[in-house]
Short mmCIF file of C-alpha atoms in Angstrom, two decimals:
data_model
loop_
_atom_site.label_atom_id
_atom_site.label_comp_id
_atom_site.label_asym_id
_atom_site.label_seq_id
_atom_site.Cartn_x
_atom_site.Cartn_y
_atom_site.Cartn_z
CA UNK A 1 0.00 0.00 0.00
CA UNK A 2 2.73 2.11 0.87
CA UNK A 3 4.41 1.53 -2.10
CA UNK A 4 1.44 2.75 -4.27
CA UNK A 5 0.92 5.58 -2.36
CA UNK A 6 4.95 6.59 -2.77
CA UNK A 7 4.21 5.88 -6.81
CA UNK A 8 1.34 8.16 -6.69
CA UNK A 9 3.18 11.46 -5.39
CA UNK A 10 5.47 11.11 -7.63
CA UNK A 11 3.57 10.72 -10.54
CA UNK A 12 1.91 13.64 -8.89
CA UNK A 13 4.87 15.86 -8.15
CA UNK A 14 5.90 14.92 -12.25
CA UNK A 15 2.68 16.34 -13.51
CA UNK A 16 3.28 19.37 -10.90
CA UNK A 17 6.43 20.20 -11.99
CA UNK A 18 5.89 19.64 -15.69
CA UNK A 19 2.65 22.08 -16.20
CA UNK A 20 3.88 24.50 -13.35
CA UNK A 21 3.20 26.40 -10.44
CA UNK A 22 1.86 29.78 -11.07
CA UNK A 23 3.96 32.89 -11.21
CA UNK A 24 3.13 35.50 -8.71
CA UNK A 25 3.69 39.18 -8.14
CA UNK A 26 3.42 40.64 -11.98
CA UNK A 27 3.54 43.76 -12.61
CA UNK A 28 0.49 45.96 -12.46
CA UNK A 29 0.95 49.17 -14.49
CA UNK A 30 3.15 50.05 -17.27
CA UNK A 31 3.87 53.91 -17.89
CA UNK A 32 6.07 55.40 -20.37
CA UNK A 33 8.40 57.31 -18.79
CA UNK A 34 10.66 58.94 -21.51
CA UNK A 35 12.18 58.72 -25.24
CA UNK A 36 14.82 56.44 -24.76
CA UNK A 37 16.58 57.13 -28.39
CA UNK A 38 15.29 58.04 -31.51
CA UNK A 39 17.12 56.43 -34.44
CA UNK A 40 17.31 57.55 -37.93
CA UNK A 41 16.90 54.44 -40.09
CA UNK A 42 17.41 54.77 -43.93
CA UNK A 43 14.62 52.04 -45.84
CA UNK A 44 16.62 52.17 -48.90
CA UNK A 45 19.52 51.38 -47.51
CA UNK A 46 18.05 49.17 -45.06
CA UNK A 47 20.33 50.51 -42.18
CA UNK A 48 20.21 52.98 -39.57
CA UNK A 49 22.19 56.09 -40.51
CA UNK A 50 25.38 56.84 -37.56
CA UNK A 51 27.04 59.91 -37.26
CA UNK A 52 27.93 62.08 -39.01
CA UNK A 53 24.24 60.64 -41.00
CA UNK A 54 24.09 61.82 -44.44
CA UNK A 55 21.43 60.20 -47.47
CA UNK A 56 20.05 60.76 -50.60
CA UNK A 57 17.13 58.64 -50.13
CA UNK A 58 13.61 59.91 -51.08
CA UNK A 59 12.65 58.51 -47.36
CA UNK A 60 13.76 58.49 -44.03
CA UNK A 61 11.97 56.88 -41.04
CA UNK A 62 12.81 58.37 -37.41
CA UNK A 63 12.31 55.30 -35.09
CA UNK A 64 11.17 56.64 -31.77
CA UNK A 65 11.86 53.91 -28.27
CA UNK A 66 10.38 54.90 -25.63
CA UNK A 67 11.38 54.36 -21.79
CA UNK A 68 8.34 52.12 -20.01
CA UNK A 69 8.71 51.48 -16.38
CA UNK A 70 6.81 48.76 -15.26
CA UNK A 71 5.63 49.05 -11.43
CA UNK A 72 3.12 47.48 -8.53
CA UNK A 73 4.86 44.97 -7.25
CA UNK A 74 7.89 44.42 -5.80
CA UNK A 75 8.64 41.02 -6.71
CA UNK A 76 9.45 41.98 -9.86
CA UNK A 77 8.17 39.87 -13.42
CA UNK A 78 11.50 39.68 -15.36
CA UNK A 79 10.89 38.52 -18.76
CA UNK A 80 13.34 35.27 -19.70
CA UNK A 81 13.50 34.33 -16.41
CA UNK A 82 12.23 31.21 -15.55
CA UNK A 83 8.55 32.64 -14.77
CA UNK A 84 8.40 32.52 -18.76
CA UNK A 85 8.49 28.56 -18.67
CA UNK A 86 5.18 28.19 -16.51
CA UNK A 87 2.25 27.40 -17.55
CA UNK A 88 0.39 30.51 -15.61
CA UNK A 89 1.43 33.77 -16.39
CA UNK A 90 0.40 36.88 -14.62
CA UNK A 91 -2.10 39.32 -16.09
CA UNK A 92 -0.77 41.99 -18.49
CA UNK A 93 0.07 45.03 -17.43
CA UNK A 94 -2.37 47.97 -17.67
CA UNK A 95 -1.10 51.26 -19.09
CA UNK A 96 -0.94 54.22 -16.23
CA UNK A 97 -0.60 56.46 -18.62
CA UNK A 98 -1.50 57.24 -22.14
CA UNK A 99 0.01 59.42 -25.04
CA UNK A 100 -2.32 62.26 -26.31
CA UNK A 101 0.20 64.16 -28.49
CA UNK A 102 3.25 63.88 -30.69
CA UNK A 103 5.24 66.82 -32.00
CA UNK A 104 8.22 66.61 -34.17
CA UNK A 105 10.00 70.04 -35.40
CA UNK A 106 12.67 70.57 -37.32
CA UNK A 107 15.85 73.00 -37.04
CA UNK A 108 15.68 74.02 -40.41
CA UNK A 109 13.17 75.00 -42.70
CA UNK A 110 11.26 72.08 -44.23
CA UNK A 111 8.76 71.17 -46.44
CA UNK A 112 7.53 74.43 -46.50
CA UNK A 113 7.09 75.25 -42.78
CA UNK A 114 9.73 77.27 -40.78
CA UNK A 115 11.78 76.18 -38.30
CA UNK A 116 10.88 74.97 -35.22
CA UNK A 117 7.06 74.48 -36.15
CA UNK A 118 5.55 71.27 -35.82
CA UNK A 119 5.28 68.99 -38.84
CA UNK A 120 2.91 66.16 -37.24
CA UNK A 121 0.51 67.03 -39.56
CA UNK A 122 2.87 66.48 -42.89
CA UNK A 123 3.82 62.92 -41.74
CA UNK A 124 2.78 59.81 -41.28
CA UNK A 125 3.22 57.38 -38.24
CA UNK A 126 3.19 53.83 -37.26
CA UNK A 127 4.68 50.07 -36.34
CA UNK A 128 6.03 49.33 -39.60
CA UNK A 129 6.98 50.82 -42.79
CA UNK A 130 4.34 50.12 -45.00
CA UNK A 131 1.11 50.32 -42.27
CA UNK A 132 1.67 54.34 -41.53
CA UNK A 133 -1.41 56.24 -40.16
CA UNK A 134 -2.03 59.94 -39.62
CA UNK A 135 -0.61 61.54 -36.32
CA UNK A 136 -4.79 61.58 -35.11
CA UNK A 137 -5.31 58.01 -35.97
CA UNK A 138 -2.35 56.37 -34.78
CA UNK A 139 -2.37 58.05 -31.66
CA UNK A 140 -6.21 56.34 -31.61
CA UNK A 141 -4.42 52.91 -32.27
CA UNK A 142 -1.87 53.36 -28.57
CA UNK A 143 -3.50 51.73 -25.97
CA UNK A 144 -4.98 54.23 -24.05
CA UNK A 145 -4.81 54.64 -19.96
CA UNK A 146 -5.92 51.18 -18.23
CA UNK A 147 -5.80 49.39 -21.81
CA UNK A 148 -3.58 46.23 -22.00
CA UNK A 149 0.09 47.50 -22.61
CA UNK A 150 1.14 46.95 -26.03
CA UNK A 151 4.80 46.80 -27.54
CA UNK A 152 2.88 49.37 -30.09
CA UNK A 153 4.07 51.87 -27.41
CA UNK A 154 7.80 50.67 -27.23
CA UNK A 155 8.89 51.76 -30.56
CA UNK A 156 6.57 53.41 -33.89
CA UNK A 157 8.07 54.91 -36.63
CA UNK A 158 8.04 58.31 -37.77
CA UNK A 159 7.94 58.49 -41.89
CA UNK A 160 9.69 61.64 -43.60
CA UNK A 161 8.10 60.56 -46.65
CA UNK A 162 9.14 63.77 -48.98
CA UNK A 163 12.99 63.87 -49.66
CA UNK A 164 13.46 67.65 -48.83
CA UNK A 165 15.88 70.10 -49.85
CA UNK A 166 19.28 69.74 -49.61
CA UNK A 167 20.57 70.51 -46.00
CA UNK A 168 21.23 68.98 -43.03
CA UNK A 169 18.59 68.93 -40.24
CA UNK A 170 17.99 67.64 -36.82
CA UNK A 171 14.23 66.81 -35.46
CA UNK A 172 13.13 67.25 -32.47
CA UNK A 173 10.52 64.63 -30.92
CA UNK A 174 8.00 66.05 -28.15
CA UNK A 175 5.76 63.18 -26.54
CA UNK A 176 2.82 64.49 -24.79
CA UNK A 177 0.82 62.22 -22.27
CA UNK A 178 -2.19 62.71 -20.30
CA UNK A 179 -0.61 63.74 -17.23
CA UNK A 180 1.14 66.74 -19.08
CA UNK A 181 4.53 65.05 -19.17
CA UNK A 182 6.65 66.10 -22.11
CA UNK A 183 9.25 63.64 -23.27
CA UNK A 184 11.33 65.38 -25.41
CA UNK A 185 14.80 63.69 -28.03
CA UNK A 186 16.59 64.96 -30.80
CA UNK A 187 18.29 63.45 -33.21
CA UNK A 188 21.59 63.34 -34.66
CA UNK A 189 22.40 65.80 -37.74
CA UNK A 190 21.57 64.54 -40.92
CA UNK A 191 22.95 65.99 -44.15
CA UNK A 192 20.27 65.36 -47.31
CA UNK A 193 22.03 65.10 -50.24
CA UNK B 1 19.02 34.63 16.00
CA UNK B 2 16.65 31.41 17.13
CA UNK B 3 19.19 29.80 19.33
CA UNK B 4 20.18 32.73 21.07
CA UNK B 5 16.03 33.23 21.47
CA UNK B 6 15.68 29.53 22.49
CA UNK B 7 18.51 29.94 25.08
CA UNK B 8 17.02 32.62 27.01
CA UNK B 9 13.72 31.16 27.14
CA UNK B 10 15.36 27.41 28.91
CA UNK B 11 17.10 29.48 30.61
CA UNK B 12 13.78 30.97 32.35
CA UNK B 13 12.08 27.99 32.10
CA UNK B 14 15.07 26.31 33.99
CA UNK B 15 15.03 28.91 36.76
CA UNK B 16 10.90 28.17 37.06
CA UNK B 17 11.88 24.34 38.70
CA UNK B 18 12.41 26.68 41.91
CA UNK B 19 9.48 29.19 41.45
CA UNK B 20 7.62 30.24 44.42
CA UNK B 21 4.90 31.98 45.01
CA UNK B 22 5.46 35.50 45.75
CA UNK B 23 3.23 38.24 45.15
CA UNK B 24 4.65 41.20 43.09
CA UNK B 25 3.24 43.66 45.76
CA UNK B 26 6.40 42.90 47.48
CA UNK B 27 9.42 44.01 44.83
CA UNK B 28 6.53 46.61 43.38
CA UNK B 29 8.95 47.36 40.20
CA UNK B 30 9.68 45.22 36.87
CA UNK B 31 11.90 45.70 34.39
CA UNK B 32 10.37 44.13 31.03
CA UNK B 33 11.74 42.68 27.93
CA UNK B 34 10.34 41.66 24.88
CA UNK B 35 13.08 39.82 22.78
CA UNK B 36 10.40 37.73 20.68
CA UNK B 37 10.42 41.16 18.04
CA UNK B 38 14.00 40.34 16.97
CA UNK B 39 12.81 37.50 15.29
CA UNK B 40 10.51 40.44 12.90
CA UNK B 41 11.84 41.10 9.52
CA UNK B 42 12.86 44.03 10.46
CA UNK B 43 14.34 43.38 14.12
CA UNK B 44 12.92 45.38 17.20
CA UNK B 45 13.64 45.44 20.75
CA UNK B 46 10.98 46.49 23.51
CA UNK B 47 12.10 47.36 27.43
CA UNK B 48 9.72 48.87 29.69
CA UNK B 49 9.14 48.91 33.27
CA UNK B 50 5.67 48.24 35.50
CA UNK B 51 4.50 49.58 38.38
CA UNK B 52 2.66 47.04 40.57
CA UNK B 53 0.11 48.09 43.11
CA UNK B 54 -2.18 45.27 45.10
CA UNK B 55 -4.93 44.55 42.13
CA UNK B 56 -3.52 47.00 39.60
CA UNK B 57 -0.04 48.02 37.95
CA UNK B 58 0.61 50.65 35.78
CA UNK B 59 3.60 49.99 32.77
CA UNK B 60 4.94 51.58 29.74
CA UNK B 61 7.53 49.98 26.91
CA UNK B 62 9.78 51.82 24.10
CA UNK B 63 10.73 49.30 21.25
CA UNK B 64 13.39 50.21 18.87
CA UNK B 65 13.54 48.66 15.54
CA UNK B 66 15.89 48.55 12.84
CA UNK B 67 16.96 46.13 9.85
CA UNK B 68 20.08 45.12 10.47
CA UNK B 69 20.63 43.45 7.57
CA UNK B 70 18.40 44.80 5.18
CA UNK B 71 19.64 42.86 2.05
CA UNK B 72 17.60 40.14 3.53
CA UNK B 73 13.99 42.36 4.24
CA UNK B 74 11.84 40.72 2.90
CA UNK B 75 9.20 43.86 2.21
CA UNK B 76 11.27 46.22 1.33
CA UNK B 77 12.86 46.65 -2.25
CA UNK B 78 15.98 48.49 -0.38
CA UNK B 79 17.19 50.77 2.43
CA UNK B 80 17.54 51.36 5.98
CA UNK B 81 14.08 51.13 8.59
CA UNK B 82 14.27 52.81 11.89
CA UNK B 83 11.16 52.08 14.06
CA UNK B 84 10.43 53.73 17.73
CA UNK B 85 7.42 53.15 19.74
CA UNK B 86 6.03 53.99 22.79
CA UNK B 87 3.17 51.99 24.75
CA UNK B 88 1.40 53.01 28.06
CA UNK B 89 -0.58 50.78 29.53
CA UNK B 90 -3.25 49.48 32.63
CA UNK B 91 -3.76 46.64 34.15
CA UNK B 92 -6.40 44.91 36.80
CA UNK B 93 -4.43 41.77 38.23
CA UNK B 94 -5.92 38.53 39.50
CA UNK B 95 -3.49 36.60 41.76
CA UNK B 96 -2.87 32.51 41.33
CA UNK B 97 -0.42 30.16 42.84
CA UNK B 98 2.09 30.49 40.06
CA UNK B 99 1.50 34.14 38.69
CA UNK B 100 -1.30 36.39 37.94
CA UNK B 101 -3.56 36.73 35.28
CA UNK B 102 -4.48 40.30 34.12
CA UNK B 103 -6.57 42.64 31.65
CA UNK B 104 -6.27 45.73 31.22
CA UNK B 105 -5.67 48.21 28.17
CA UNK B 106 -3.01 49.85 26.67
CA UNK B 107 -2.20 52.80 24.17
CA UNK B 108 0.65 53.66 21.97
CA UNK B 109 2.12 55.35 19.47
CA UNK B 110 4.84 54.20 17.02
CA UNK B 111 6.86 55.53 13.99
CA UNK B 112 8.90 53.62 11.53
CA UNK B 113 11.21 55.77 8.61
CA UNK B 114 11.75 53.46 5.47
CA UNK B 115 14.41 54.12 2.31
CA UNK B 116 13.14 53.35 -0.71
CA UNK B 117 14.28 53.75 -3.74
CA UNK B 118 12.97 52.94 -7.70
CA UNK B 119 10.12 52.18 -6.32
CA UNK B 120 5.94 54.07 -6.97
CA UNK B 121 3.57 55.00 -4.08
CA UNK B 122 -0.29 55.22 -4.30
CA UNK B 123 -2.46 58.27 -2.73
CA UNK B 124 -5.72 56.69 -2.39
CA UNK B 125 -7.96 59.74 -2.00
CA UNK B 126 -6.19 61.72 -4.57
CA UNK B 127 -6.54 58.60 -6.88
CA UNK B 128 -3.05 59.02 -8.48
CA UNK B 129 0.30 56.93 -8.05
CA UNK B 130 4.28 58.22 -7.61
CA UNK B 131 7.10 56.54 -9.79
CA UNK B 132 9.83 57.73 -7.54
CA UNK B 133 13.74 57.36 -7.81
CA UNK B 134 14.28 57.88 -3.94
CA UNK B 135 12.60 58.59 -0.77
CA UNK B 136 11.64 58.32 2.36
CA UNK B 137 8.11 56.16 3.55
CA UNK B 138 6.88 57.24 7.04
CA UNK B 139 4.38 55.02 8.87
CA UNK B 140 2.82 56.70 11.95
CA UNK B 141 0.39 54.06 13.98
CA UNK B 142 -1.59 55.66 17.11
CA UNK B 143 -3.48 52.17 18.56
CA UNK B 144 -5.11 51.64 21.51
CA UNK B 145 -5.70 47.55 22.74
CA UNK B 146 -7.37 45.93 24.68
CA UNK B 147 -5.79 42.89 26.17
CA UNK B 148 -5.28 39.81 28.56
CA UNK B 149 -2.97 37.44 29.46
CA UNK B 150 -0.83 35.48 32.40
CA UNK B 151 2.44 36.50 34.31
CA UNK B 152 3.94 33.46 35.50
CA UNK B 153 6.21 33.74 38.34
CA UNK B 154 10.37 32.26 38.13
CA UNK B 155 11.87 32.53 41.49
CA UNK B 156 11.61 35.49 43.42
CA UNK B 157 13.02 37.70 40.72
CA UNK B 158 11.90 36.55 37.23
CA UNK B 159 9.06 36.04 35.49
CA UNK B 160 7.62 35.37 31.66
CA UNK B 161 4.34 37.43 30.61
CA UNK B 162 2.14 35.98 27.84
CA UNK B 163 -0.33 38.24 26.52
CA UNK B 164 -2.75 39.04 23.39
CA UNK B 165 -5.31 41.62 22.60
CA UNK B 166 -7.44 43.15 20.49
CA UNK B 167 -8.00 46.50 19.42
CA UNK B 168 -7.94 49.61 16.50
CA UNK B 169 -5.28 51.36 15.09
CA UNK B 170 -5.11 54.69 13.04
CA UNK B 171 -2.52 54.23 10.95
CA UNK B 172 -1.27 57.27 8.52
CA UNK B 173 1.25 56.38 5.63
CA UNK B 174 3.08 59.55 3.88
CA UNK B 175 6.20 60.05 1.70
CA UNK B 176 9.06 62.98 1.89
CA UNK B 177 11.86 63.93 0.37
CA UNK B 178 10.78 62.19 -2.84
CA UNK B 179 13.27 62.59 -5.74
CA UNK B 180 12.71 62.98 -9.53
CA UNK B 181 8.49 61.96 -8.77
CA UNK B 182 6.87 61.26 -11.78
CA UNK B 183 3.08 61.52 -10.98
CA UNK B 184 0.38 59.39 -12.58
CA UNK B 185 -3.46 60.46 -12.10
CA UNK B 186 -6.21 58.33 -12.01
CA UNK B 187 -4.44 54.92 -10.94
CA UNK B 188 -5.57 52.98 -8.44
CA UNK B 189 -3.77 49.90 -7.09
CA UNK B 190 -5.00 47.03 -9.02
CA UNK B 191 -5.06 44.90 -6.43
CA UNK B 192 -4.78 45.68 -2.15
CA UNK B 193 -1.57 43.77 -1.17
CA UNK B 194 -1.19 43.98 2.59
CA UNK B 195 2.66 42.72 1.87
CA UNK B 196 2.92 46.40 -0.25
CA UNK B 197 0.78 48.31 2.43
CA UNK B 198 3.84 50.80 2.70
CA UNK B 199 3.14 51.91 -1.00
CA UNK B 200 -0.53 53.48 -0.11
CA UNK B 201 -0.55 56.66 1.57
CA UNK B 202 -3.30 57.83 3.63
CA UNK B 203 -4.64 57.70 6.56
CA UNK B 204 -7.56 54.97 7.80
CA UNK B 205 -8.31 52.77 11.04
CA UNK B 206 -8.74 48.83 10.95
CA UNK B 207 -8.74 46.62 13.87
CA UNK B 208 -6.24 44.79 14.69
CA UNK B 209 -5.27 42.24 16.94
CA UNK B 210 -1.62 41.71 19.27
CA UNK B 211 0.56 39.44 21.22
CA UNK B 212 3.73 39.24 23.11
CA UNK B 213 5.99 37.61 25.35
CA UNK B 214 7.87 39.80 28.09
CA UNK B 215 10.47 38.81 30.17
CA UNK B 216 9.93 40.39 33.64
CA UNK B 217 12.68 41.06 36.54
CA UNK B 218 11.90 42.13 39.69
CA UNK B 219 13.71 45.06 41.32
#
């Protein structure tokens, strides 16, 4: 009898260990914090441009990362840890905050606007290269404030569709979120050839 | 930590095969220790001192609390804790062959500092949360208990004190000297985690109950 019962917790602990135990203390809020970089990536060359940056492409995409801090909890989910191999996972974050404007401005004159004035309007935005949305519809697609968090937030593009004149420029990216935070990055000169 | 603990208390209980019984009326004054708190996450110390009368005594207690290793805190992302308290407290005693039973009420006041750092806070009423990089958490608990329990007698000098009560506490939770905040409105903690009850500030009263273990010696 004994020896049945011994068989039967361990067949027990094998099916324990092999679907899990489930992971506790995820996280409870996501919030972007900041731009973390903004890149300057060159579609037809299919590289990001380094300093000094200079192109002669018609198009240049200015890929925006942003800083999320994840927080509630303080035992801490850590993606690739082990916690990934469970079978339970904890519930997604919620966004704390959510972005309600995007400015990008330019040091130079360009297409057809003065310096420093915002050119959201002109461009298009978006996850990849050939989905791009207007500035008012893409900020529609971010999850807003207690929405699941989304990896839509951690990077989007930024298309300079219209290869301007010849010059070189540096943007300047101004993330606005509900709270009245202003994340602001520039990037590196670029000289359009 | 435990060994030390388990010591002391063999050590009483060794001292107990001559106990007598001898009425605290006559060595009026105690001296009272409460070593069971060092076993707490974050270790405390409580020494206090009782007035005996015939059926009543009169007794307050300071505690002192601090991590001292706070690598190992278990509630705490990081930092140092200091924690002071103050108790005052009444009792009516009933007399046995061994010790005394006793009720009675007490009130007191405590404050514990906490360094946190990369860490968020919640105001509940305001409805908004903190990210912070570094601050200080301030815990200020005024409760008043009511409780009973048994003082058993070890020789003429000692004596162990068992006690638990029951009671309310106002406890008020507040941050300072928070650096770089970065303030979220409308979030509410998803979830109430009594473990994380140092990341909601406010102030609000729930019962609550207590329990300790005094070592007494006569003077």
């Amino acid at each position: 009898m004994k020896r049945k019962q011994g068989w039967f917790f361990l067949m027990l602990l094998t099916i324990v260990l092999t679907i899990g135990v489930p992971s506790c203390g995820g996280e409870d809020y996501a919030a972007v914090r900041d731009i973390r970089q903004v890149i300057i990536f060159d579609p037809e060359l299919h590289q990001p441009l380094i300093s000094p940056a200079s192109t002669s492409s018609d198009t240049l995409l200015l890929i925006i990362s942003t800083e999320i801090d994840f927080f509630s909890y303080h035992e801490a989910y850590v993606p690739g840890t082990m916690s990934e191999a469970w079978a339970f996972r904890p519930a997604n974050a919620w966004m704390a905050n959510e972005i309600t404007d995007i400015r990008v401005f330019c040091d130079q004159p360009i297409y057809g606007q003065p310096a420093h004035h915002n050119l959201a309007d002109q461009l298009t935005f978006g996850n990849a290269f050939d989905f791009q949305l207007s500035l008012g519809m893409f900020l529609e697609s971010l999850p807003d404030i207690r929405d699941d968090y989304d990896f839509a937030i951690r990077d989007f593009q930024i298309s300079l569709n219209t290869k301007p004149e010849k010059g070189t420029y540096i943007f300047t990216i101004e993330m606005e979120d509900n709270n009245g935070h202003v994340f602001v990055a520039n990037t590196i000169p670029v000289e359009w050839l | 930590m435990k060994r030390n603990l388990l010591f002391l208390i063999s050590l009483f209980t060794g001292l107990s095969l001559n106990a007598q019984d001898k009425r605290a009326f006559h060595q009026p004054f105690q001296i009272k220790v409460e070593p069971l708190e060092l076993g707490y996450d974050y270790s405390r110390i409580g020494i206090g001192i009782e007035k005996k009368f015939m059926a009543h005594s009169l007794w307050t207690s300071f505690h002192y609390g601090t991590n001292l290793d706070y690598s190992q805190a278990r509630d705490s992302p990081s930092g140092h804790f200091e924690y002071y308290e103050v108790e005052l407290g009444a009792k009516r005693i009933l007399y046995s062959d061994y010790g005394e039973y006793f009720f009675g009420g007490n009130v007191g006041f405590d404050k514990g500092k906490r360094y946190v750092d990369d860490d968020v806070y919640y105001d509940i009423d305001g409805k908004f949360a903190v990210l912070l990089e570094n601050a200080y958490n301030y815990r200020t608990r005024l409760s008043l208990f009511l409780e009973n329990g048994y003082e058993f007698y070890i020789g003429k000098r000692f004596s162990i004190e068992t006690s638990a009560g029951l009671g309310l506490r106002s406890v008020q939770n507040y941050y300072s000297y928070v650096t770089n905040p970065f303030r979220l409105n409308n979030i509410e903690p998803r979830e109430y985690r009594k473990k994380s009850q140092q990341k909601y500030v406010g102030q609000w009263i729930k019962v609550a109950v207590t329990g300790g273990l005094k070592l007494g010696w006569r003077i």
